[in-house]
Amino acid sequence: MPVAYEVPRLHVVSGPPPSVEADLVVVPLAEDHVTSTVAEFDAAVGGALSAALARGEFTPKSLETFGAPIVGSGWAASRMVFVSGGPRGEMGPERFRRMAATAVSMARQQRRARVAWVDVEPGHMDAAGRIDILGEAFTVANFDGAIHKSRPEPRFFLSDVTVVSAAAGGLDRATAGRIVGDAVNSARVLINEPGNFLVPRTLAEKAASLASVDGVSVEIFDERRLETMGMGLLLGVGRGSAEPPRMLVARYEPADAPTDATLGLVGKGITFDTGGISIKPAEGMERMKDDMAGAATVVAALRAIALLRLPVRVVAVVASAENMPGSRALKPGDILRGASGLTVEVNNTDAEGRLILGDALWYARQIGATHLVDVATLTGACIVALGKITTGLFGTPQPWVDAIRAAADRGGEKVWQLPLFDEYKETLKSDIADMLNSPGRPAGAVTAAMFLKEFAGTGPWAHLDIAGTAWADEAKAWMPRGATGTIIRTLVELGRAALPR
Ligand code: BES
Ligand code: MN
Ligand code: ZN
């Protein structure tokens, strides 16, 4: 089976640009660029850039490109491409990531294996942050998910990326970015896998191998163990499937980390969501193989945090089951008792994510997580609210939500907070159990988060609903169709920051 991606070799050199051995030289350009910063490159292409700008053939709007052969003497490379970032004021981490990925997809189409990025346009970032994002983006863009074709189309990956920059510590930052990009790609591979290849047992094994890096310990709980732990919500969801559920716990506890705070990352790992007895319509159901994206996200983030040796304690808890309508399946109206002791009336078996997360959140708190974040493809209602552009953010107290928003901003990922007003809690009332799992259509993303809140304890907790953002339906120049790997970067940035008290 072919690999889905290759990690390019990274080089950071201070220049001069003409001396760089590459098959394609990429020059980033702001819409409001200063002509003198690109003069050298315009000269290299014999004035083709200024001519194209003057003719309006190249309008340097965001992510527009202009390629030309290098005609100037003394250049090692034969072709140059200018990639616009739009107005400089918009050129933050997300824009640089997309610019780099756009350039890589162009290089791969043209079968150019060695790409040089000339770091002449700062946007509104500092050099270190920019080079970190570039290291990530070059790696993420070197991905081809079509690994199950028996006659694969010819595949082409970058071998080398050279960043031309005089920034101090540039190679370290590019390498850090590449670690994140590698983690993102490993999550995308898992998320893209179909439900017949990835069941809870194999998800747990593959997640364990991803988490098996220096300083990380991993445990997997099988169905018997889950029984003795009282994980009735996770077991209940798994009951309709011949494939037993699993829980995975990974801990990264470096000696230099503060001992009074532990980041707890909790992921939804439904390897396929048919809806169970409350079965989903056939149309589009195949997408439900990505219902373990939250699980892949938290494991990949823990892997990156450990490889980066960040001085922070992290535990990842993944709850995994296959939501199937088998003969032993959960039925609407059934009552489950979770590990926390709370009972839940399951009026809709398709609201399964909140059930398995209930047990996982509670358990993460039990094993010492002080600051919780869960990541889940939780609700279609979140897609209705925010579309496929923005991840839903919920949580309490506000400084913790703000910390996550700030981490997402630094990572260049879009999140937007939705409310958790007490009034919404009414909808979760059941006549005969402590709670109802599916309170109906209004504010569906919020009521799902309200349900989770009941299991998260009293400390800081946040929930990221990636139902809309985990999967790209449409290919873009910077991202193919399929799993996106979103939120991993945000969690790594969170690991870099001090946890608020
Ligand atoms: N995994 C789905 C949410 C989902 C839907 C993700 C579409 C991505 C795309 C989740 O388990 C689910 O089925 N949620 C239900 C909840 C409802 C029954 C309260 C939903 O959103 O319809
Ligand atoms: Mn469901
Ligand atoms: Zn689901």
XYZ file of C-alpha atoms and ligand atoms in Angstrom:
525
model
C 0.000 0.000 0.000
C 1.415 3.415 -0.864
C 2.125 5.925 1.882
C -0.212 8.903 2.247
C 2.536 11.411 2.797
C 6.226 12.021 2.991
C 7.909 14.401 5.380
C 10.202 16.671 3.352
C 13.758 17.451 4.395
C 13.995 20.978 5.748
C 16.742 23.492 5.234
C 16.977 27.065 6.410
C 19.600 29.186 4.674
C 20.285 32.878 4.841
C 20.678 33.218 1.094
C 21.366 34.815 -1.234
C 18.256 33.534 -3.040
C 19.902 32.914 -6.447
C 22.310 30.434 -4.891
C 19.574 28.169 -3.503
C 19.354 24.773 -5.161
C 15.662 24.307 -5.905
C 13.255 23.351 -8.693
C 10.801 26.087 -7.800
C 11.412 29.353 -5.981
C 8.343 30.664 -4.156
C 8.091 34.361 -3.386
C 5.287 35.453 -1.066
C 3.780 38.795 -1.864
C 1.285 41.039 -0.090
C -1.327 42.860 -2.128
C 0.132 46.054 -0.667
C 3.737 44.942 -1.059
C 6.591 47.379 -1.342
C 7.925 47.260 -4.878
C 11.540 47.336 -3.730
C 11.188 44.101 -1.740
C 10.282 42.191 -4.887
C 12.488 44.043 -7.366
C 15.213 41.395 -7.224
C 12.680 38.665 -8.033
C 10.978 40.689 -10.725
C 14.398 41.081 -12.329
C 14.973 37.330 -12.084
C 11.875 36.712 -14.210
C 12.887 39.450 -16.654
C 10.282 41.924 -15.415
C 7.407 39.491 -15.985
C 5.989 40.206 -12.518
C 5.745 43.956 -12.921
C 4.408 43.492 -16.442
C 1.705 41.081 -15.248
C 0.778 43.412 -12.380
C 0.611 46.386 -14.742
C -1.564 44.516 -17.241
C -3.815 43.303 -14.413
C -3.037 39.729 -15.445
C -1.920 39.079 -11.873
C -4.110 40.791 -9.289
C -2.399 39.854 -6.049
C -5.568 38.950 -4.176
C -5.358 36.320 -1.485
C -3.911 33.023 -2.761
C -3.565 34.124 -6.379
C -0.387 32.897 -8.015
C 1.804 34.017 -10.869
C 4.492 31.720 -12.245
C 7.290 32.565 -14.661
C 10.578 31.066 -15.837
C 13.722 32.487 -14.294
C 15.702 34.208 -17.011
C 18.151 36.162 -14.904
C 21.674 34.793 -14.767
C 23.193 33.347 -11.658
C 20.069 31.555 -10.411
C 20.297 27.865 -9.650
C 16.521 27.391 -10.092
C 14.640 27.612 -13.371
C 11.168 28.679 -12.259
C 9.611 31.132 -9.827
C 6.098 31.486 -8.519
C 4.688 34.499 -6.702
C 1.953 33.675 -4.184
C -0.160 36.482 -2.876
C -1.330 36.690 0.699
C -3.826 39.469 0.060
C -3.578 42.612 2.196
C -0.641 42.466 4.622
C -2.983 43.136 7.542
C -4.684 39.789 6.830
C -1.466 37.819 6.583
C -1.499 35.770 9.784
C -0.851 32.086 10.437
C -3.818 30.760 8.488
C -2.991 32.793 5.411
C 0.685 31.785 5.434
C -0.331 28.151 5.844
C -2.608 28.378 2.813
C -0.029 30.270 0.758
C 2.618 27.628 1.432
C 0.185 24.782 0.736
C -0.919 26.425 -2.517
C 2.705 26.686 -3.610
C 3.347 23.054 -2.700
C 0.362 21.773 -4.656
C 1.614 23.765 -7.651
C 5.120 22.324 -7.243
C 3.738 18.789 -7.015
C 1.605 19.255 -10.121
C 4.697 20.438 -11.969
C 6.741 17.553 -10.549
C 9.197 19.865 -8.840
C 10.604 18.096 -5.798
C 12.704 20.841 -4.241
C 10.962 24.036 -3.246
C 12.539 27.188 -1.857
C 10.447 29.758 0.010
C 12.001 33.193 0.156
C 10.850 34.727 3.416
C 10.662 38.354 2.260
C 7.073 39.194 3.247
C 6.457 39.264 7.008
C 2.700 39.830 6.901
C 1.815 40.621 10.517
C 3.759 37.738 12.039
C 7.156 37.453 13.657
C 9.800 35.460 11.830
C 9.817 32.531 14.265
C 6.044 32.034 14.130
C 6.040 32.342 10.367
C 8.750 29.730 9.893
C 6.981 27.380 12.307
C 3.752 27.630 10.296
C 5.679 27.136 7.050
C 7.317 23.957 8.376
C 3.847 22.664 9.230
C 2.225 23.718 5.965
C 4.891 22.211 3.711
C 4.436 18.887 5.488
C 0.632 18.954 5.524
C 0.539 19.792 1.807
C 2.802 16.827 0.977
C -0.145 14.448 1.391
C -2.080 12.178 -0.958
C -4.865 10.254 0.774
C -5.633 7.850 -2.108
C -3.819 4.909 -0.538
C -6.335 2.167 -1.356
C -6.226 2.351 -5.139
C -4.869 -0.907 -6.531
C -3.460 1.034 -9.470
C -2.485 4.308 -7.875
C -2.084 7.272 -10.140
C 1.532 8.425 -10.239
C 2.215 10.081 -6.906
C 4.652 12.863 -6.399
C 5.928 14.323 -3.147
C 8.313 17.133 -2.263
C 11.700 15.904 -1.127
C 13.207 19.165 0.129
C 12.018 22.504 1.373
C 14.425 25.378 1.840
C 13.364 28.476 3.698
C 15.523 31.431 2.786
C 15.619 33.450 5.980
C 18.180 35.053 8.234
C 15.998 34.549 11.328
C 17.830 33.211 14.371
C 16.805 29.653 15.272
C 14.975 29.268 11.979
C 15.711 25.568 11.544
C 14.457 24.775 15.054
C 11.190 26.532 14.383
C 10.754 24.931 10.979
C 11.418 21.545 12.580
C 8.850 22.250 15.302
C 6.337 23.105 12.602
C 7.164 19.930 10.752
C 6.473 17.892 13.905
C 2.996 19.409 14.048
C 2.465 18.847 10.312
C 3.516 15.226 10.674
C 1.026 14.777 13.547
C -1.719 16.424 11.479
C -1.030 14.040 8.590
C -1.054 10.976 10.830
C -4.495 12.031 12.123
C -5.757 12.629 8.587
C -4.737 9.104 7.585
C -6.755 7.645 10.476
C -9.781 9.863 9.822
C -9.827 8.960 6.123
C -9.823 5.223 6.874
C -13.173 3.540 6.232
C -15.201 1.935 8.982
C -14.371 -1.614 7.922
C -10.635 -1.010 8.277
C -10.847 1.040 11.435
C -12.919 -0.368 14.301
C -12.509 0.535 17.994
C -9.858 -2.139 18.555
C -7.750 -0.991 15.607
C -8.287 2.672 16.399
C -6.998 2.013 19.914
C -3.969 0.139 18.555
C -3.129 2.752 15.967
C -3.639 5.562 18.452
C -1.410 3.736 20.926
C 1.345 3.490 18.354
C 0.991 7.188 17.498
C 1.233 8.041 21.189
C 4.211 5.750 21.744
C 6.908 8.367 21.878
C 9.472 9.129 24.567
C 7.885 10.124 27.859
C 4.365 8.873 27.056
C 2.651 5.885 28.703
C -0.397 4.299 27.094
C -3.152 2.032 28.407
C -6.051 0.431 26.517
C -9.163 -0.747 28.379
C -11.108 -3.606 26.789
C -14.832 -4.248 27.245
C -14.363 -6.370 30.385
C -12.256 -3.702 32.002
C -14.787 -1.037 30.986
C -17.452 -3.151 32.671
C -15.582 -3.200 35.985
C -14.987 0.538 35.658
C -18.731 1.074 35.289
C -18.463 2.790 31.899
C -22.107 2.135 31.092
C -22.488 4.967 28.593
C -19.591 3.826 26.405
C -20.620 0.169 26.731
C -24.224 1.048 25.957
C -23.319 2.754 22.686
C -21.050 -0.154 21.714
C -23.664 -2.809 22.419
C -25.231 -2.840 18.949
C -21.962 -3.787 17.282
C -20.010 -7.031 17.006
C -16.930 -4.851 17.504
C -16.361 -4.171 21.210
C -15.688 -0.636 22.477
C -12.343 0.550 23.773
C -10.950 3.351 25.889
C -7.405 4.589 25.462
C -5.513 6.681 27.980
C -2.156 8.264 27.115
C -0.143 10.268 29.620
C 2.726 12.613 29.003
C 4.276 13.741 32.277
C 7.662 15.368 31.678
C 9.864 16.006 34.702
C 10.066 19.747 33.997
C 6.301 20.304 33.919
C 4.421 22.130 36.684
C 2.819 19.415 38.828
C -0.300 21.356 39.789
C -1.924 21.430 36.361
C -2.702 18.712 33.817
C -4.198 19.357 30.429
C -6.864 16.719 29.725
C -7.645 16.099 26.062
C -10.754 14.006 25.447
C -11.720 12.700 21.997
C -14.829 11.177 20.439
C -13.868 7.962 18.687
C -16.974 6.625 16.955
C -15.368 4.586 14.162
C -18.676 4.563 12.304
C -21.950 6.242 13.200
C -24.968 4.599 11.580
C -27.131 6.327 14.179
C -27.917 2.943 15.753
C -31.625 2.037 16.020
C -32.394 5.736 15.438
C -30.738 5.040 12.089
C -29.519 7.788 9.795
C -30.765 8.247 6.226
C -28.602 6.534 3.563
C -27.755 9.799 1.820
C -24.296 10.879 2.926
C -24.006 8.243 5.648
C -20.605 7.197 4.292
C -19.214 10.419 5.753
C -19.806 8.996 9.238
C -16.472 7.158 9.049
C -14.953 10.453 10.196
C -16.836 10.355 13.507
C -13.562 9.464 15.243
C -11.857 12.694 14.147
C -11.869 14.035 17.709
C -10.045 10.930 18.915
C -7.407 11.196 16.181
C -7.036 14.903 16.937
C -6.301 14.553 20.644
C -3.871 11.670 20.140
C -2.024 13.506 17.368
C -1.835 16.624 19.548
C -0.421 14.655 22.467
C 2.130 13.074 20.128
C 3.247 16.490 18.861
C 3.379 17.981 22.367
C 5.544 15.069 23.541
C 7.841 15.212 20.508
C 8.223 18.955 21.061
C 9.080 18.175 24.697
C 6.736 20.926 25.900
C 6.901 21.294 29.696
C 3.265 20.500 30.422
C 1.448 17.451 31.779
C -1.065 16.084 29.319
C -3.457 13.152 29.455
C -5.465 12.100 26.423
C -8.593 10.004 26.902
C -10.237 8.460 23.865
C -13.591 6.693 24.027
C -14.242 4.504 21.013
C -17.232 2.479 19.834
C -19.046 1.593 16.640
C -22.635 2.865 16.655
C -24.577 0.031 15.026
C -28.178 -1.202 15.087
C -27.374 -4.820 16.037
C -29.748 -7.127 17.867
C -28.345 -6.154 21.244
C -28.326 -2.481 20.346
C -29.452 0.272 22.607
C -33.111 1.135 21.961
C -34.765 4.524 22.204
C -36.048 4.837 25.757
C -33.327 2.659 27.288
C -31.675 3.994 30.420
C -27.914 3.828 30.912
C -25.852 4.493 34.014
C -22.434 6.014 33.387
C -19.232 5.794 35.395
C -20.031 9.072 37.135
C -23.232 7.492 38.506
C -25.551 9.711 36.467
C -28.356 7.913 34.621
C -29.385 8.848 31.104
C -32.588 8.144 29.220
C -31.503 7.522 25.624
C -34.373 8.894 23.587
C -32.245 8.951 20.418
C -29.444 6.449 19.824
C -27.919 8.794 17.241
C -26.948 11.229 20.005
C -24.204 8.746 20.932
C -21.182 11.037 20.998
C -22.278 12.846 24.128
C -22.836 9.486 25.838
C -19.341 8.112 25.293
C -17.814 11.507 26.062
C -19.744 11.622 29.324
C -17.785 8.621 30.581
C -14.505 9.845 29.082
C -14.730 13.375 30.514
C -15.595 12.055 33.927
C -12.694 9.593 33.792
C -10.206 12.253 32.656
C -11.133 14.288 35.722
C -10.719 11.190 37.948
C -7.172 10.612 36.759
C -6.114 14.159 37.494
C -6.897 16.337 34.487
C -7.336 19.859 35.826
C -7.996 21.637 32.506
C -10.270 19.716 30.138
C -10.821 20.111 26.415
C -12.915 17.675 24.433
C -12.930 17.484 20.652
C -15.820 15.854 18.822
C -17.745 15.667 15.557
C -20.740 16.097 17.799
C -23.699 17.738 16.089
C -25.183 18.473 12.707
C -26.624 21.529 14.442
C -23.113 22.974 14.746
C -22.819 22.762 10.953
C -26.161 24.571 10.668
C -24.873 27.298 12.994
C -21.296 27.777 11.751
C -21.038 25.880 8.471
C -17.877 24.104 7.435
C -15.690 27.111 8.131
C -15.658 27.455 11.897
C -15.328 25.094 14.859
C -17.873 25.574 17.664
C -16.336 26.491 21.014
C -18.131 26.099 24.351
C -16.911 26.053 27.919
C -16.477 27.471 31.345
C -15.066 29.484 33.087
C -14.514 32.269 30.575
C -10.708 32.632 31.074
C -10.303 29.003 29.998
C -12.466 29.542 26.912
C -10.410 32.657 26.180
C -7.189 30.638 26.486
C -8.472 28.222 23.871
C -9.590 30.992 21.592
C -6.162 32.617 21.893
C -4.442 29.296 21.111
C -6.648 28.885 18.021
C -5.746 32.422 16.925
C -2.036 31.717 17.280
C -2.486 28.482 15.353
C -4.521 30.114 12.602
C -7.662 28.012 13.157
C -11.183 29.438 13.273
C -13.266 28.855 16.392
C -16.314 30.745 17.636
C -17.850 30.630 21.060
C -21.496 29.675 21.542
C -23.342 30.148 24.842
C -24.027 27.762 27.714
C -26.725 29.698 29.551
C -28.321 27.805 32.449
C -31.756 28.014 30.830
C -30.693 25.479 28.202
C -30.324 22.880 30.928
C -34.097 22.556 31.258
C -34.245 20.775 27.934
C -32.164 17.889 29.306
C -34.792 16.925 31.870
C -36.045 13.331 31.780
C -39.128 12.026 33.605
C -37.453 8.872 34.818
C -33.652 9.356 34.676
C -31.201 12.111 35.608
C -30.941 13.331 32.034
C -32.187 12.929 28.491
C -29.575 12.515 25.757
C -31.434 14.181 22.905
C -33.499 17.242 23.722
C -34.558 18.083 20.156
C -33.688 20.479 17.354
C -33.509 23.973 18.872
C -29.932 24.976 19.746
C -28.788 21.397 19.141
C -25.074 22.207 19.357
C -25.604 24.056 22.641
C -27.752 21.416 24.315
C -25.203 18.745 23.354
C -22.517 20.831 25.071
C -24.812 21.326 28.099
C -25.048 17.545 28.348
C -21.254 17.191 28.348
C -20.940 19.889 30.986
C -22.746 17.640 33.470
C -19.864 15.157 33.262
C -16.957 17.589 33.207
C -16.954 18.398 36.919
C -16.403 21.849 38.315
C -12.967 22.770 36.938
C -12.148 24.392 33.613
C -13.681 22.548 30.670
C -14.128 23.405 27.009
C -15.719 21.592 24.121
C -14.797 21.944 20.445
C -17.457 20.746 17.992
C -15.618 19.892 14.761
C -18.615 18.321 12.961
C -18.294 20.910 10.199
C -14.545 21.402 10.095
C -13.058 17.903 10.394
C -13.828 17.041 6.789
C -13.446 19.072 3.584
C -16.146 18.252 1.022
C -14.568 20.464 -1.586
C -10.927 20.429 -2.623
C -9.135 23.759 -2.360
C -5.674 24.653 -3.626
C -4.427 24.343 -0.048
C -6.442 21.309 1.113
C -7.717 18.246 -0.747
C -11.088 16.645 -0.088
C -11.140 14.538 3.060
C -9.908 14.833 6.611
C -8.460 18.249 7.461
C -6.648 17.567 10.736
C -8.080 20.756 12.179
C -7.641 21.699 15.890
C -4.383 19.762 16.374
C -2.458 22.992 15.946
C -4.746 24.737 18.434
C -4.151 22.039 21.058
C -0.384 22.231 20.551
C -0.528 26.014 20.999
C -2.553 25.427 24.153
C 0.206 23.106 25.374
C 2.726 25.874 24.776
C 0.844 28.378 26.937
C 0.641 28.475 30.707
C -2.661 26.986 31.862
C -4.754 29.708 33.550
C -5.419 29.270 37.264
N -21.775 12.280 14.426
C -23.021 12.962 14.442
C -22.869 14.467 14.186
C -22.513 14.845 12.771
C -23.518 15.050 11.842
C -21.211 15.046 12.402
C -23.188 15.423 10.562
C -20.873 15.423 11.106
C -21.867 15.606 10.193
C -23.684 12.804 15.804
O -23.452 11.600 16.453
C -25.157 12.878 15.593
O -25.681 12.004 14.955
N -25.770 13.926 16.122
C -27.169 14.097 15.988
C -27.712 14.482 17.329
C -29.205 14.494 17.397
C -29.758 13.099 17.284
C -29.618 15.114 18.710
C -27.376 15.210 14.967
O -26.612 16.152 14.931
O -28.308 15.075 14.162
Mn -24.859 10.095 15.894
Zn -21.721 10.625 15.960
